[in-house]
Amino acid sequence: MEPENLTRVSEFVLLGLSEEPDLQPLLFGLFLSMYLITVLGNLLIVLAVSSDSHLHTPMYFFLSNLSFVDICFTSTTVPKMLVNIQTQSKVITYGGCITQMYFFLLFGMLDVNLLTVMAYDRFVAICHPLHYMVIVHPRLCGQLVLVSWIMSVLISLLYSLMVLRLSFCADLQIPHFFCELNQMIQLACSDTFLNNVVMYFVAVLLGGGPLAGILYSYYRIVSSIRGMSSPQGKYKAFSTCASHLSVVSLFYLTSLGVYLSSPATHNAHSSAAASVLYTVVTPMLNPFIYSLRNKDIKGALQRSFVMAV
C-alpha cells in the first residue's frame, strides 16, 4: 500500500448491530435491560459469597471471582454501545478503541482461565474428596486466580501492542458494536501476517489448552461418578458440577460458534449479532444457572435480604 493512502488515525466508527433508525430505541432498551440484569445478578453472587461464612470455600471463591469478571467483561462493551445509541454518535477515539479491545480481551481470557480453574476444583472435589481441603487450600486458590490475572494481562497487552504497530487506511468503519480484534486487523493497510500468526497461535494455545484441561477434568469426573455404587452418591456428585458444566458449555459453544461460522458466512453484521451471545447473554445467564439449582446460594441470598429488611 502506498504511503499516501495511509492516514493518521484519530477515531473509528462503530457501525453497531443495525443502522436502521427505527430499531435504535428497541436495541437501547434491550441492551440496557440485559446489562442491568447482568450487573445486578452477578453483584448479588459476589455479595452473597462475601457476606456468608458458609460460602467461604474454594468453589464459591472462584464463583465470586467469575461473577466479578463477568460484570467487567460486559461493562467493556455495552455502556459504550448504549451511549452511542443515545447520542446518535458512532465515533470512538483511537485510544478508546485500543483500550476497549485490551480490556475486552483481558476479561474474556480471565473468563476462560477461571472456568478452567473451577473445572480443576470440581475434579479434585469429586475424584479426591478426602484430600480436597488439603490440595485446594486458600493459598493455592489465591495463586490460581493471581496466575489467571497475570496471564490474561500479558496476553491482552501483547495483542494490543501488535495492533498499535499497524497502519490504517481512510476506511475506519468497524462493522461491530465494539472494537473487536479481528475486525481491527482487517481494517489495517499494513502487513498483518505477523498479527494473524500471533493471534491464531495464541488463540489455539490459550483457548485449546484450557478447553483440553476442562475436558480432561470432566472425563475423570464422569469416570469417578460411574464407579460409584450409590445412585444417591452419583446424583450428589453430578449436581455439584452441573452448574459449572452448563456455564462452560454455554460460553464455549457460543464463542466457538461465532468464530467458526464467521469465515463461512463472510457477513460481519451477522458475526456481530452472534457475538452478543457470549459477550452479553452468557454473563447475564450465569447468575441464574448458579443460583436456581444451588441451595447454598439461594439460602445466602435469603439471609442477606432478611438482614437488610
Short mmCIF file of C-alpha atoms in Angstrom, two decimals:
data_model
loop_
_atom_site.label_atom_id
_atom_site.label_comp_id
_atom_site.label_asym_id
_atom_site.label_seq_id
_atom_site.Cartn_x
_atom_site.Cartn_y
_atom_site.Cartn_z
CA MET A 1 0.00 0.00 0.00
CA GLU A 2 1.34 3.44 -0.93
CA PRO A 3 2.19 5.85 1.95
CA GLU A 4 -0.25 8.47 0.66
CA ASN A 5 -3.13 6.06 1.13
CA LEU A 6 -2.45 5.85 4.86
CA THR A 7 -3.87 8.26 7.41
CA ARG A 8 -3.07 9.17 10.97
CA VAL A 9 -5.91 7.55 12.87
CA SER A 10 -7.71 9.64 15.48
CA GLU A 11 -11.02 7.81 15.64
CA PHE A 12 -13.02 4.83 14.39
CA VAL A 13 -16.72 4.45 13.60
CA LEU A 14 -18.61 1.60 15.30
CA LEU A 15 -21.46 0.67 12.96
CA GLY A 16 -23.23 -1.33 15.69
CA LEU A 17 -25.75 -4.11 15.21
CA SER A 18 -28.06 -2.17 12.91
CA GLU A 19 -28.09 1.18 11.14
CA GLU A 20 -31.90 1.28 10.97
CA PRO A 21 -33.11 4.37 12.93
CA ASP A 22 -36.38 2.68 13.92
CA LEU A 23 -34.50 -0.17 15.65
CA GLN A 24 -32.31 2.04 17.83
CA PRO A 25 -34.84 2.56 20.69
CA LEU A 26 -35.52 -1.19 20.75
CA LEU A 27 -31.80 -2.02 20.85
CA PHE A 28 -31.22 0.57 23.57
CA GLY A 29 -33.99 -0.82 25.80
CA LEU A 30 -32.99 -4.45 25.19
CA PHE A 31 -29.30 -4.00 25.92
CA LEU A 32 -29.91 -1.68 28.87
CA SER A 33 -32.18 -4.34 30.41
CA MET A 34 -29.69 -7.14 29.79
CA TYR A 35 -26.83 -5.05 31.18
CA LEU A 36 -28.70 -4.16 34.38
CA ILE A 37 -29.72 -7.80 34.90
CA THR A 38 -26.11 -8.91 34.35
CA VAL A 39 -24.66 -6.41 36.81
CA LEU A 40 -27.35 -6.98 39.45
CA GLY A 41 -27.29 -10.77 39.19
CA ASN A 42 -23.51 -11.12 39.34
CA LEU A 43 -23.24 -8.49 42.05
CA LEU A 44 -25.69 -10.47 44.19
CA ILE A 45 -23.49 -13.56 43.78
CA VAL A 46 -20.41 -11.60 44.89
CA LEU A 47 -22.24 -10.10 47.89
CA ALA A 48 -23.74 -13.47 48.89
CA VAL A 49 -20.36 -15.21 48.85
CA SER A 50 -18.52 -12.43 50.66
CA SER A 51 -21.15 -11.92 53.37
CA ASP A 52 -21.99 -15.57 54.22
CA SER A 53 -19.32 -17.56 56.08
CA HIS A 54 -20.89 -20.82 54.87
CA LEU A 55 -19.80 -19.91 51.34
CA HIS A 56 -16.15 -19.22 52.20
CA THR A 57 -14.99 -22.31 50.30
CA PRO A 58 -12.78 -22.67 47.18
CA MET A 59 -15.74 -23.34 44.87
CA TYR A 60 -17.59 -20.17 45.86
CA PHE A 61 -14.36 -18.15 45.98
CA PHE A 62 -13.81 -18.96 42.31
CA LEU A 63 -17.50 -18.32 41.56
CA SER A 64 -17.39 -14.84 43.11
CA ASN A 65 -14.30 -14.04 41.02
CA LEU A 66 -16.08 -15.26 37.89
CA SER A 67 -19.10 -13.08 38.69
CA PHE A 68 -16.87 -10.02 39.18
CA VAL A 69 -15.09 -10.70 35.88
CA ASP A 70 -18.44 -11.15 34.09
CA ILE A 71 -19.54 -7.69 35.28
CA CYS A 72 -16.30 -6.20 33.95
CA PHE A 73 -16.48 -8.21 30.71
CA THR A 74 -19.93 -6.87 29.85
CA SER A 75 -19.03 -3.36 31.03
CA THR A 76 -16.25 -3.05 28.45
CA THR A 77 -18.71 -3.09 25.54
CA VAL A 78 -22.36 -2.46 26.45
CA PRO A 79 -22.13 1.00 28.12
CA LYS A 80 -20.28 2.45 25.12
CA MET A 81 -22.87 0.92 22.80
CA LEU A 82 -25.70 2.46 24.85
CA VAL A 83 -24.01 5.88 24.80
CA ASN A 84 -23.58 5.68 21.03
CA ILE A 85 -27.26 4.85 20.53
CA GLN A 86 -28.43 7.56 22.94
CA THR A 87 -26.19 10.30 21.48
CA GLN A 88 -26.63 9.04 17.90
CA SER A 89 -22.86 9.14 17.55
CA LYS A 90 -20.92 6.06 16.46
CA VAL A 91 -17.45 7.53 16.91
CA ILE A 92 -14.84 6.09 19.25
CA THR A 93 -11.35 7.56 19.58
CA TYR A 94 -8.29 5.57 18.56
CA GLY A 95 -7.09 5.42 22.16
CA GLY A 96 -10.56 4.48 23.37
CA CYS A 97 -10.78 1.70 20.79
CA ILE A 98 -7.40 0.20 21.77
CA THR A 99 -8.33 0.47 25.46
CA GLN A 100 -11.71 -1.20 24.91
CA MET A 101 -10.09 -4.01 22.93
CA TYR A 102 -7.46 -4.53 25.64
CA PHE A 103 -9.97 -4.84 28.48
CA PHE A 104 -12.34 -6.97 26.40
CA LEU A 105 -9.52 -9.44 25.73
CA LEU A 106 -8.37 -9.25 29.36
CA PHE A 107 -11.72 -10.14 30.91
CA GLY A 108 -12.57 -12.62 28.14
CA MET A 109 -9.38 -14.57 28.83
CA LEU A 110 -9.99 -14.31 32.57
CA ASP A 111 -13.37 -15.95 32.00
CA VAL A 112 -11.67 -18.85 30.21
CA ASN A 113 -8.96 -19.20 32.87
CA LEU A 114 -11.41 -19.11 35.78
CA LEU A 115 -13.69 -21.68 34.16
CA THR A 116 -10.64 -23.94 33.80
CA VAL A 117 -9.65 -23.41 37.44
CA MET A 118 -13.22 -24.21 38.52
CA ALA A 119 -13.10 -27.44 36.49
CA TYR A 120 -9.93 -28.42 38.35
CA ASP A 121 -11.63 -27.60 41.65
CA ARG A 122 -14.58 -29.89 40.80
CA PHE A 123 -12.16 -32.62 39.65
CA VAL A 124 -10.34 -32.63 42.99
CA ALA A 125 -13.61 -32.42 44.98
CA ILE A 126 -15.15 -35.46 43.26
CA CYS A 127 -12.12 -37.61 42.43
CA HIS A 128 -10.14 -36.90 45.63
CA PRO A 129 -12.77 -35.89 48.21
CA LEU A 130 -10.75 -36.96 51.26
CA HIS A 131 -7.80 -34.76 50.26
CA TYR A 132 -9.83 -31.87 48.85
CA MET A 133 -9.20 -29.34 51.62
CA VAL A 134 -5.51 -30.29 51.74
CA ILE A 135 -4.99 -29.91 47.97
CA VAL A 136 -7.24 -26.91 47.26
CA HIS A 137 -6.19 -24.78 50.22
CA PRO A 138 -6.75 -20.98 50.41
CA ARG A 139 -3.18 -20.17 49.36
CA LEU A 140 -3.50 -22.28 46.20
CA CYS A 141 -6.84 -20.62 45.39
CA GLY A 142 -5.23 -17.20 45.58
CA GLN A 143 -2.28 -18.34 43.48
CA LEU A 144 -4.53 -19.80 40.76
CA VAL A 145 -6.53 -16.57 40.49
CA LEU A 146 -3.32 -14.49 40.50
CA VAL A 147 -1.77 -16.58 37.72
CA SER A 148 -5.01 -16.24 35.73
CA TRP A 149 -4.80 -12.45 36.04
CA ILE A 150 -1.11 -12.30 35.10
CA MET A 151 -1.57 -14.49 32.02
CA SER A 152 -4.60 -12.51 30.87
CA VAL A 153 -2.89 -9.13 31.38
CA LEU A 154 0.23 -10.16 29.47
CA ILE A 155 -1.59 -11.74 26.52
CA SER A 156 -4.01 -8.79 26.23
CA LEU A 157 -1.04 -6.44 26.29
CA LEU A 158 0.68 -8.47 23.55
CA TYR A 159 -2.41 -8.31 21.32
CA SER A 160 -2.80 -4.56 21.91
CA LEU A 161 0.85 -3.82 21.12
CA MET A 162 0.53 -5.88 17.92
CA VAL A 163 -2.43 -3.71 16.83
CA LEU A 164 -0.57 -0.48 17.72
CA ARG A 165 2.09 -1.28 15.11
CA LEU A 166 -0.49 -1.39 12.32
CA SER A 167 -1.26 1.45 9.89
CA PHE A 168 -4.83 2.13 8.81
CA CYS A 169 -6.39 3.48 5.62
CA ALA A 170 -9.16 6.02 5.21
CA ASP A 171 -11.93 3.45 5.73
CA LEU A 172 -12.20 3.31 9.52
CA GLN A 173 -15.68 1.81 9.88
CA ILE A 174 -15.87 -1.21 12.18
CA PRO A 175 -18.93 -3.39 11.42
CA HIS A 176 -19.39 -4.30 15.08
CA PHE A 177 -20.69 -2.81 18.32
CA PHE A 178 -17.22 -2.83 19.93
CA CYS A 179 -13.57 -2.78 18.85
CA GLU A 180 -13.14 -6.47 18.12
CA LEU A 181 -9.57 -7.64 17.49
CA ASN A 182 -10.20 -9.46 14.22
CA GLN A 183 -12.16 -6.53 12.76
CA MET A 184 -9.34 -4.14 13.70
CA ILE A 185 -6.76 -6.27 11.91
CA GLN A 186 -8.96 -6.49 8.80
CA LEU A 187 -9.10 -2.67 8.61
CA ALA A 188 -5.30 -2.34 8.52
CA CYS A 189 -3.49 -1.34 5.33
CA SER A 190 -0.08 -2.53 6.50
CA ASP A 191 1.08 -6.13 6.51
CA THR A 192 -0.94 -8.16 9.03
CA PHE A 193 0.75 -11.54 8.54
CA LEU A 194 2.56 -11.40 11.88
CA ASN A 195 -0.60 -10.25 13.66
CA ASN A 196 -2.61 -13.13 12.23
CA VAL A 197 0.08 -15.68 13.10
CA VAL A 198 0.31 -14.43 16.70
CA MET A 199 -3.47 -14.11 17.04
CA TYR A 200 -4.23 -17.66 15.89
CA PHE A 201 -1.24 -19.24 17.65
CA VAL A 202 -2.14 -17.68 21.00
CA ALA A 203 -5.85 -18.43 20.44
CA VAL A 204 -5.10 -22.12 19.85
CA LEU A 205 -2.65 -22.26 22.75
CA LEU A 206 -4.71 -20.36 25.33
CA GLY A 207 -8.10 -21.44 24.01
CA GLY A 208 -7.34 -25.06 23.25
CA GLY A 209 -5.21 -25.60 26.36
CA PRO A 210 -7.90 -24.62 28.89
CA LEU A 211 -10.56 -26.47 26.89
CA ALA A 212 -8.41 -29.61 26.92
CA GLY A 213 -7.97 -29.20 30.69
CA ILE A 214 -11.72 -28.84 31.20
CA LEU A 215 -12.49 -31.87 29.02
CA TYR A 216 -9.88 -33.98 30.84
CA SER A 217 -11.25 -32.90 34.24
CA TYR A 218 -14.77 -33.91 33.26
CA TYR A 219 -13.56 -37.17 31.73
CA ARG A 220 -12.06 -38.05 35.12
CA ILE A 221 -15.17 -36.79 36.94
CA VAL A 222 -17.52 -38.91 34.80
CA SER A 223 -15.26 -41.95 35.26
CA SER A 224 -15.29 -41.41 39.02
CA ILE A 225 -19.09 -40.97 39.14
CA ARG A 226 -19.64 -44.12 37.08
CA GLY A 227 -17.56 -46.04 39.61
CA MET A 228 -19.83 -45.05 42.50
CA SER A 229 -22.22 -47.75 43.70
CA SER A 230 -24.83 -45.50 45.30
CA PRO A 231 -27.34 -43.74 42.97
CA GLN A 232 -27.70 -41.01 45.61
CA GLY A 233 -23.93 -40.54 45.65
CA LYS A 234 -23.85 -40.29 41.85
CA TYR A 235 -26.61 -37.65 41.84
CA LYS A 236 -24.93 -35.61 44.60
CA ALA A 237 -21.56 -35.73 42.85
CA PHE A 238 -23.00 -34.72 39.48
CA SER A 239 -25.14 -31.95 40.97
CA THR A 240 -22.04 -30.24 42.40
CA CYS A 241 -20.62 -29.70 38.90
CA ALA A 242 -23.82 -29.41 36.82
CA SER A 243 -23.93 -25.61 37.04
CA HIS A 244 -20.28 -25.24 36.06
CA LEU A 245 -20.72 -27.64 33.16
CA SER A 246 -23.72 -25.63 31.95
CA VAL A 247 -21.77 -22.35 32.07
CA VAL A 248 -18.75 -23.88 30.30
CA SER A 249 -20.96 -25.35 27.57
CA LEU A 250 -22.80 -22.04 27.08
CA PHE A 251 -19.60 -19.98 26.91
CA TYR A 252 -17.62 -22.26 24.61
CA LEU A 253 -20.47 -23.20 22.28
CA THR A 254 -21.48 -19.57 21.70
CA SER A 255 -17.94 -18.17 21.34
CA LEU A 256 -16.65 -21.02 19.17
CA GLY A 257 -19.86 -20.91 17.13
CA VAL A 258 -19.32 -17.22 16.36
CA TYR A 259 -15.67 -17.51 15.32
CA LEU A 260 -16.02 -20.76 13.40
CA SER A 261 -19.07 -19.54 11.48
CA SER A 262 -17.63 -16.09 10.67
CA PRO A 263 -15.23 -17.28 7.92
CA ALA A 264 -18.03 -19.33 6.36
CA THR A 265 -20.65 -16.58 6.27
CA HIS A 266 -18.32 -13.62 5.46
CA ASN A 267 -21.03 -11.41 6.98
CA ALA A 268 -19.62 -9.02 9.57
CA HIS A 269 -23.04 -7.87 10.80
CA SER A 270 -24.18 -11.46 11.34
CA SER A 271 -20.98 -12.12 13.29
CA ALA A 272 -21.59 -9.02 15.42
CA ALA A 273 -25.14 -10.10 16.19
CA ALA A 274 -24.00 -13.63 17.05
CA SER A 275 -21.24 -12.31 19.34
CA VAL A 276 -23.97 -10.88 21.60
CA LEU A 277 -24.48 -14.48 22.80
CA TYR A 278 -21.13 -14.76 24.57
CA THR A 279 -20.48 -11.09 25.32
CA VAL A 280 -23.86 -10.24 26.87
CA VAL A 281 -26.22 -13.23 27.11
CA THR A 282 -23.80 -15.70 28.75
CA PRO A 283 -22.70 -13.33 31.58
CA MET A 284 -26.39 -12.48 32.13
CA LEU A 285 -27.43 -16.14 32.46
CA ASN A 286 -24.53 -17.26 34.70
CA PRO A 287 -26.08 -16.00 37.99
CA PHE A 288 -29.36 -17.75 37.17
CA ILE A 289 -27.57 -21.01 36.35
CA TYR A 290 -25.60 -20.93 39.60
CA SER A 291 -28.41 -19.77 41.88
CA LEU A 292 -31.54 -21.60 40.65
CA ARG A 293 -30.13 -25.10 41.36
CA ASN A 294 -27.90 -24.11 44.26
CA LYS A 295 -29.43 -24.23 47.74
CA ASP A 296 -26.37 -22.62 49.34
CA ILE A 297 -26.54 -19.53 47.11
CA LYS A 298 -30.32 -19.23 47.49
CA GLY A 299 -30.00 -19.60 51.27
CA ALA A 300 -27.27 -16.95 51.45
CA LEU A 301 -29.33 -14.52 49.36
CA GLN A 302 -32.40 -15.09 51.52
CA ARG A 303 -30.40 -14.48 54.71
CA SER A 304 -28.94 -11.30 53.18
CA PHE A 305 -32.40 -9.99 52.31
CA VAL A 306 -33.70 -10.80 55.81
CA MET A 307 -30.78 -8.94 57.39
CA ALA A 308 -31.32 -5.98 55.06
CA VAL A 309 -35.00 -5.78 55.97
#
